[in-house]
JSON list of C-alpha atoms in Angstrom, two decimals:
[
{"chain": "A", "resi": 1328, "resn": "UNK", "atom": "CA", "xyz": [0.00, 0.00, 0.00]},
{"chain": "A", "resi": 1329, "resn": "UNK", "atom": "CA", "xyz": [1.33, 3.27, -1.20]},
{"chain": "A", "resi": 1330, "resn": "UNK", "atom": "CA", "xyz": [1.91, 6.05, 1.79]},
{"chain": "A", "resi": 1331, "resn": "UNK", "atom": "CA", "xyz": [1.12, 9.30, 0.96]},
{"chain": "A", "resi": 1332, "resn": "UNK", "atom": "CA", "xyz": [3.24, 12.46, 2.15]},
{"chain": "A", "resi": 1333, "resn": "UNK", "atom": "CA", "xyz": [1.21, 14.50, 4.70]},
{"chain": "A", "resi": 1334, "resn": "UNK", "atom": "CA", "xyz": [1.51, 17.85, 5.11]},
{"chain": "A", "resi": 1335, "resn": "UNK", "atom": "CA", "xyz": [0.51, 20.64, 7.80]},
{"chain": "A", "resi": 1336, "resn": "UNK", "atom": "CA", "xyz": [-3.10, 22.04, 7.14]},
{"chain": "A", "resi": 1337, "resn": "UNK", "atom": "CA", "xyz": [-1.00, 25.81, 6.05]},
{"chain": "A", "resi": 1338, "resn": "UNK", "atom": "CA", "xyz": [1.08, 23.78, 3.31]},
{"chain": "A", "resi": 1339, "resn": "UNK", "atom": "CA", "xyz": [-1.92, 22.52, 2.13]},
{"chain": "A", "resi": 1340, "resn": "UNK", "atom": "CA", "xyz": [-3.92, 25.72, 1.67]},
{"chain": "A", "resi": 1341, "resn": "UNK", "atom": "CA", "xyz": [-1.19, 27.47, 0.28]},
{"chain": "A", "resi": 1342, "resn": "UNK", "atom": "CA", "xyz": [-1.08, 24.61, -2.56]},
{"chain": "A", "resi": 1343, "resn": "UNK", "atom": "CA", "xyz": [-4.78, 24.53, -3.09]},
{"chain": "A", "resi": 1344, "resn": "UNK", "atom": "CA", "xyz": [-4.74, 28.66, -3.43]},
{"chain": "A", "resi": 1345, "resn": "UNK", "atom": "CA", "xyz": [-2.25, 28.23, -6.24]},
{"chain": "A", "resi": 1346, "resn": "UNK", "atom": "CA", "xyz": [-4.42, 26.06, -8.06]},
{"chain": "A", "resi": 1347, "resn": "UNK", "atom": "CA", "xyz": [-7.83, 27.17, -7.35]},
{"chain": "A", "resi": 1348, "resn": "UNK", "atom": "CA", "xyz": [-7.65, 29.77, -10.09]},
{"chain": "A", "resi": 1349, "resn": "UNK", "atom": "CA", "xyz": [-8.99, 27.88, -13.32]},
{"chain": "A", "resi": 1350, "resn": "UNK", "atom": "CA", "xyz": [-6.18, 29.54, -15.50]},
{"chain": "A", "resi": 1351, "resn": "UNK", "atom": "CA", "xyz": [-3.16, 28.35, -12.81]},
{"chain": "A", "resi": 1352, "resn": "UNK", "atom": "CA", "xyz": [-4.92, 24.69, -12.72]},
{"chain": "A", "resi": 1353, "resn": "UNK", "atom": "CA", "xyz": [-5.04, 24.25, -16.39]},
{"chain": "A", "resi": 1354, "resn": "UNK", "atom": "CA", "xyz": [-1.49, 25.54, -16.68]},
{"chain": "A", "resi": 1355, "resn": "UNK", "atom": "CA", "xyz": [-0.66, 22.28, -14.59]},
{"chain": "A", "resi": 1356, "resn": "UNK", "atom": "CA", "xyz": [-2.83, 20.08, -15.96]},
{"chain": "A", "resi": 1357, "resn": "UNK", "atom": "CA", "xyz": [-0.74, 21.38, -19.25]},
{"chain": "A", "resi": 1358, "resn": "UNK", "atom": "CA", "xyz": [2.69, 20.84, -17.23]},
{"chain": "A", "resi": 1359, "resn": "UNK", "atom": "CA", "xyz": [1.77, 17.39, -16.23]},
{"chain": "A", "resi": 1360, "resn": "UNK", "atom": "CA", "xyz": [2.83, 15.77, -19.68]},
{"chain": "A", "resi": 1361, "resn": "UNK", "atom": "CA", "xyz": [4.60, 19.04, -21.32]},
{"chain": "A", "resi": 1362, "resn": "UNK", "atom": "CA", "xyz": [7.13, 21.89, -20.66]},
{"chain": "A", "resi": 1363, "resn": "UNK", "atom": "CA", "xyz": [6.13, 25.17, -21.45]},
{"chain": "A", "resi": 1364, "resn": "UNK", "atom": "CA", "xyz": [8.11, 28.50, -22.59]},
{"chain": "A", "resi": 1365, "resn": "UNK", "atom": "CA", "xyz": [6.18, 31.57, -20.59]},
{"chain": "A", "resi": 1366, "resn": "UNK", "atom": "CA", "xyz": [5.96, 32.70, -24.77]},
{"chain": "A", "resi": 1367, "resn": "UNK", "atom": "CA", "xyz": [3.71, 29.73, -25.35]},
{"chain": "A", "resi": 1368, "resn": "UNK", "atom": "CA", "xyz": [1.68, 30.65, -22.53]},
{"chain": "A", "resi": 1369, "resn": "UNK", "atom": "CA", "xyz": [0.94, 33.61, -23.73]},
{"chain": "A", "resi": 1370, "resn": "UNK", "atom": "CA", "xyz": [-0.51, 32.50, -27.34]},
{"chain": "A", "resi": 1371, "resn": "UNK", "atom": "CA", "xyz": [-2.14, 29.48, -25.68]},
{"chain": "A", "resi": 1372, "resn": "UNK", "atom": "CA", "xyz": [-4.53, 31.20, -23.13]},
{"chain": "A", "resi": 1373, "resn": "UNK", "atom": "CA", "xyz": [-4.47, 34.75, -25.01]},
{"chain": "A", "resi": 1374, "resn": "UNK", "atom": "CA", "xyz": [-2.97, 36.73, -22.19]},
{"chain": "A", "resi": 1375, "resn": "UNK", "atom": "CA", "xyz": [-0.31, 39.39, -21.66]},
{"chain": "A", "resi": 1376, "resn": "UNK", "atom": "CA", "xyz": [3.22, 37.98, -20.74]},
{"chain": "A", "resi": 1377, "resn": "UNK", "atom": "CA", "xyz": [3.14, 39.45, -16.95]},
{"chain": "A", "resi": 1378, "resn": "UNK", "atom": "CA", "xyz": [-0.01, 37.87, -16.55]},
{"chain": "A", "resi": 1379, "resn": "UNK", "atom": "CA", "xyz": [1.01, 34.99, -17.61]},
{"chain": "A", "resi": 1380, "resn": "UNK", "atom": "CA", "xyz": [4.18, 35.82, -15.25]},
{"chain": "A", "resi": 1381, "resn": "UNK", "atom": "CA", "xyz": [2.64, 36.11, -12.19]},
{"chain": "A", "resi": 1382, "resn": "UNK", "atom": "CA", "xyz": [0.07, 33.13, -12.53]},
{"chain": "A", "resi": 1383, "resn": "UNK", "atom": "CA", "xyz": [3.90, 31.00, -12.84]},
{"chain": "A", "resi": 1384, "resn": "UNK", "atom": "CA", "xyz": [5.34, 32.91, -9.87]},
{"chain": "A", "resi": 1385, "resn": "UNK", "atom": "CA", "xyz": [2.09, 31.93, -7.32]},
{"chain": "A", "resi": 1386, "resn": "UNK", "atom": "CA", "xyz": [2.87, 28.28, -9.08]},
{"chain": "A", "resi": 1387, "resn": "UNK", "atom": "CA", "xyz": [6.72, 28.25, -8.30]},
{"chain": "A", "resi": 1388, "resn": "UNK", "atom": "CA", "xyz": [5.92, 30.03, -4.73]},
{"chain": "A", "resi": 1389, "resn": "UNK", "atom": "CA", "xyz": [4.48, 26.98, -3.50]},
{"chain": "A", "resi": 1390, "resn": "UNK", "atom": "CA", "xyz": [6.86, 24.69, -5.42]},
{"chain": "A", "resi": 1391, "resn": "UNK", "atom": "CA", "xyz": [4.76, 23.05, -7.59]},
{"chain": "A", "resi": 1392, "resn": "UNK", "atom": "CA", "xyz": [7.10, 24.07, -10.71]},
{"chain": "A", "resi": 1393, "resn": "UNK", "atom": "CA", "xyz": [10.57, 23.73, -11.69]},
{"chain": "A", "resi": 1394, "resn": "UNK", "atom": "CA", "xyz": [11.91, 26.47, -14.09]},
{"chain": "A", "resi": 1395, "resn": "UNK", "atom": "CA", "xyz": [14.68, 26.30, -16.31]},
{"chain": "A", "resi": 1396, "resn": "UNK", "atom": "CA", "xyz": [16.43, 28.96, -17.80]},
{"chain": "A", "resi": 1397, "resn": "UNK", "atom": "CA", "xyz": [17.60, 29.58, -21.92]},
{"chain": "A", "resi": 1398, "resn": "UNK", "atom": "CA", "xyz": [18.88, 33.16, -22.74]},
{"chain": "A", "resi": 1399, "resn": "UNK", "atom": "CA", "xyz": [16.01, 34.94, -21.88]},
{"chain": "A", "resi": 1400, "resn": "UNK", "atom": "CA", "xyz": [13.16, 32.67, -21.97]},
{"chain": "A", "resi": 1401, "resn": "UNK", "atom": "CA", "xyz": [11.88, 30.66, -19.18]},
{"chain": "A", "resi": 1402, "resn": "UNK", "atom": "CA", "xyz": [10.96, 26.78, -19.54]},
{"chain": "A", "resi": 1403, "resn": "UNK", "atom": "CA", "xyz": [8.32, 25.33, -16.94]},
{"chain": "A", "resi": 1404, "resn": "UNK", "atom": "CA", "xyz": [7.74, 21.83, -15.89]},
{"chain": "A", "resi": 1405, "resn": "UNK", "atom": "CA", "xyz": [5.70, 20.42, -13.08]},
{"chain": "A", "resi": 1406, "resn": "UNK", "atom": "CA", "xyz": [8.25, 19.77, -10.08]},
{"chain": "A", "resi": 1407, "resn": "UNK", "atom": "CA", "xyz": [7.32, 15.96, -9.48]},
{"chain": "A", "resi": 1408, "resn": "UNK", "atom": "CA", "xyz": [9.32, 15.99, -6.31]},
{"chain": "A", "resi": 1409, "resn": "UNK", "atom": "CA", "xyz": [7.61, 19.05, -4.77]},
{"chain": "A", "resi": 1410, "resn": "UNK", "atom": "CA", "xyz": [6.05, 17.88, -1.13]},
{"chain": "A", "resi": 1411, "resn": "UNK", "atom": "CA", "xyz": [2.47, 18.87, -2.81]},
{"chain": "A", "resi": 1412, "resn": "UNK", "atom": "CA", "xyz": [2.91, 16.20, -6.13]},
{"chain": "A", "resi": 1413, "resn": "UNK", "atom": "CA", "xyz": [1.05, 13.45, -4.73]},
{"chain": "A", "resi": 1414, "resn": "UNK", "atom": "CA", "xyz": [-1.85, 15.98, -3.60]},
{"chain": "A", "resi": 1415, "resn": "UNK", "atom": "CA", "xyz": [-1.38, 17.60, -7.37]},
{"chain": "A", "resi": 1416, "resn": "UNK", "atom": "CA", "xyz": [-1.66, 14.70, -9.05]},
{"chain": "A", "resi": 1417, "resn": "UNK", "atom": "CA", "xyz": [-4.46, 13.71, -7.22]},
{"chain": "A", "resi": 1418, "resn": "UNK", "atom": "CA", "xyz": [-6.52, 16.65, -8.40]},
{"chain": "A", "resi": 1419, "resn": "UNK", "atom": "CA", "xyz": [-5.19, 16.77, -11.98]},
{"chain": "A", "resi": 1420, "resn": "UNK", "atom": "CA", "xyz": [-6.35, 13.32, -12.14]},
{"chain": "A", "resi": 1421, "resn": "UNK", "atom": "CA", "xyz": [-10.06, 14.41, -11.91]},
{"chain": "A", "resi": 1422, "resn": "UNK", "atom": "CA", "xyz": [-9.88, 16.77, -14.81]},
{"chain": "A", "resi": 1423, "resn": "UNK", "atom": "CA", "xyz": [-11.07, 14.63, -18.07]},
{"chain": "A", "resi": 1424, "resn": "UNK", "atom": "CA", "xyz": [-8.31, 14.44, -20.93]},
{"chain": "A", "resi": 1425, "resn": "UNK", "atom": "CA", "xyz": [-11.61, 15.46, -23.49]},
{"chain": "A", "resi": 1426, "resn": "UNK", "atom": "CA", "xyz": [-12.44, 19.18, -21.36]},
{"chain": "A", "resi": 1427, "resn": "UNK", "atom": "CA", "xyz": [-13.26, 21.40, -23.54]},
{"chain": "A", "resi": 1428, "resn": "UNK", "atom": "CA", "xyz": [-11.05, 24.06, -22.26]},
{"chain": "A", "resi": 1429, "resn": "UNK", "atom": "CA", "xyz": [-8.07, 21.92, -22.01]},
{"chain": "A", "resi": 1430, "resn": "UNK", "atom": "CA", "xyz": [-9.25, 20.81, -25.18]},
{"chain": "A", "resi": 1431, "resn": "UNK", "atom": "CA", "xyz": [-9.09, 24.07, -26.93]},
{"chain": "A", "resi": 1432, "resn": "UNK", "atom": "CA", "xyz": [-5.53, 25.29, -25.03]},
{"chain": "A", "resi": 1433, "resn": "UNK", "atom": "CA", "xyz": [-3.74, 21.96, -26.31]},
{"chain": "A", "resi": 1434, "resn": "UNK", "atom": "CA", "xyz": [-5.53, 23.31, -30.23]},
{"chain": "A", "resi": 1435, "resn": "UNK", "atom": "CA", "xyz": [-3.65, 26.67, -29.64]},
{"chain": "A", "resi": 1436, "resn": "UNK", "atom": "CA", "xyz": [-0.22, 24.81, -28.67]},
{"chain": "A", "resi": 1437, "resn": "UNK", "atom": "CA", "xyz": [2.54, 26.04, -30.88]},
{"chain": "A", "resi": 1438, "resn": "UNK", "atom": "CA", "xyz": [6.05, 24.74, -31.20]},
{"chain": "A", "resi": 1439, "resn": "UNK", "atom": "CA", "xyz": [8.33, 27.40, -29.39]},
{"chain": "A", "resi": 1440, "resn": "UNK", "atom": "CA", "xyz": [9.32, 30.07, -31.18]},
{"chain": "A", "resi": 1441, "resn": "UNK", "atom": "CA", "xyz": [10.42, 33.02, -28.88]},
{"chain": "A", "resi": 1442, "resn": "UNK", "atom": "CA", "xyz": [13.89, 32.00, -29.77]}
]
């Protein structure tokens, strides 16, 4: 039987803050399978680059993303060894592969170009 990590009731809030906004939970259920350049952020949910910005820093606050740096673009990817994965995953798992909405972000994903 698989033990799950447990956490103080703070730790927990603080993770389920960063993902109660729709657009910061369907930027991880994106980051589950992909990494993303802040660029294609932008084009995929049709917002301004410091929006986009600041939805990633609340993300990375909490630790639930790993960043990576080329030039001066910024890579994301979901940090899978983050105390708050297993709780994550847990609610990622409950959003259906066939949403509509992360149906029609995946339709706007374009190969990195910000190069």
């Amino acid at each position: 039987m698989e033990t799950l990590s447990t956490q103080s009731a703070a730790d927990v809030t603080a993770c389920l803050k960063a993902v109660s906004d729709p657009t910061r939970l369907m930027m991880m259920k994106l980051l589950e399978t992909n990494e993303y350049c802040v660029c294609q952020f932008v084009e995929m949910f049709g917002m301004s680059q410091p929006a986009i910005s600041q939805h990633l820093r609340k993300l990375k606050q909490v630790g639930l993303l790993n960043e990576n740096r080329r030039g001066q673009w910024r890579f994301y990817s979901m940090n899978i060894d983050s105390a708050h994965a297993d709780l994550l995953l847990d609610i990622l798992s409950h959003i259906n592969d066939s949403d509509a909405q992360l149906q029609s972000l995946r339709a706007k994903e374009k190969p990195v170009d910000c190069f």
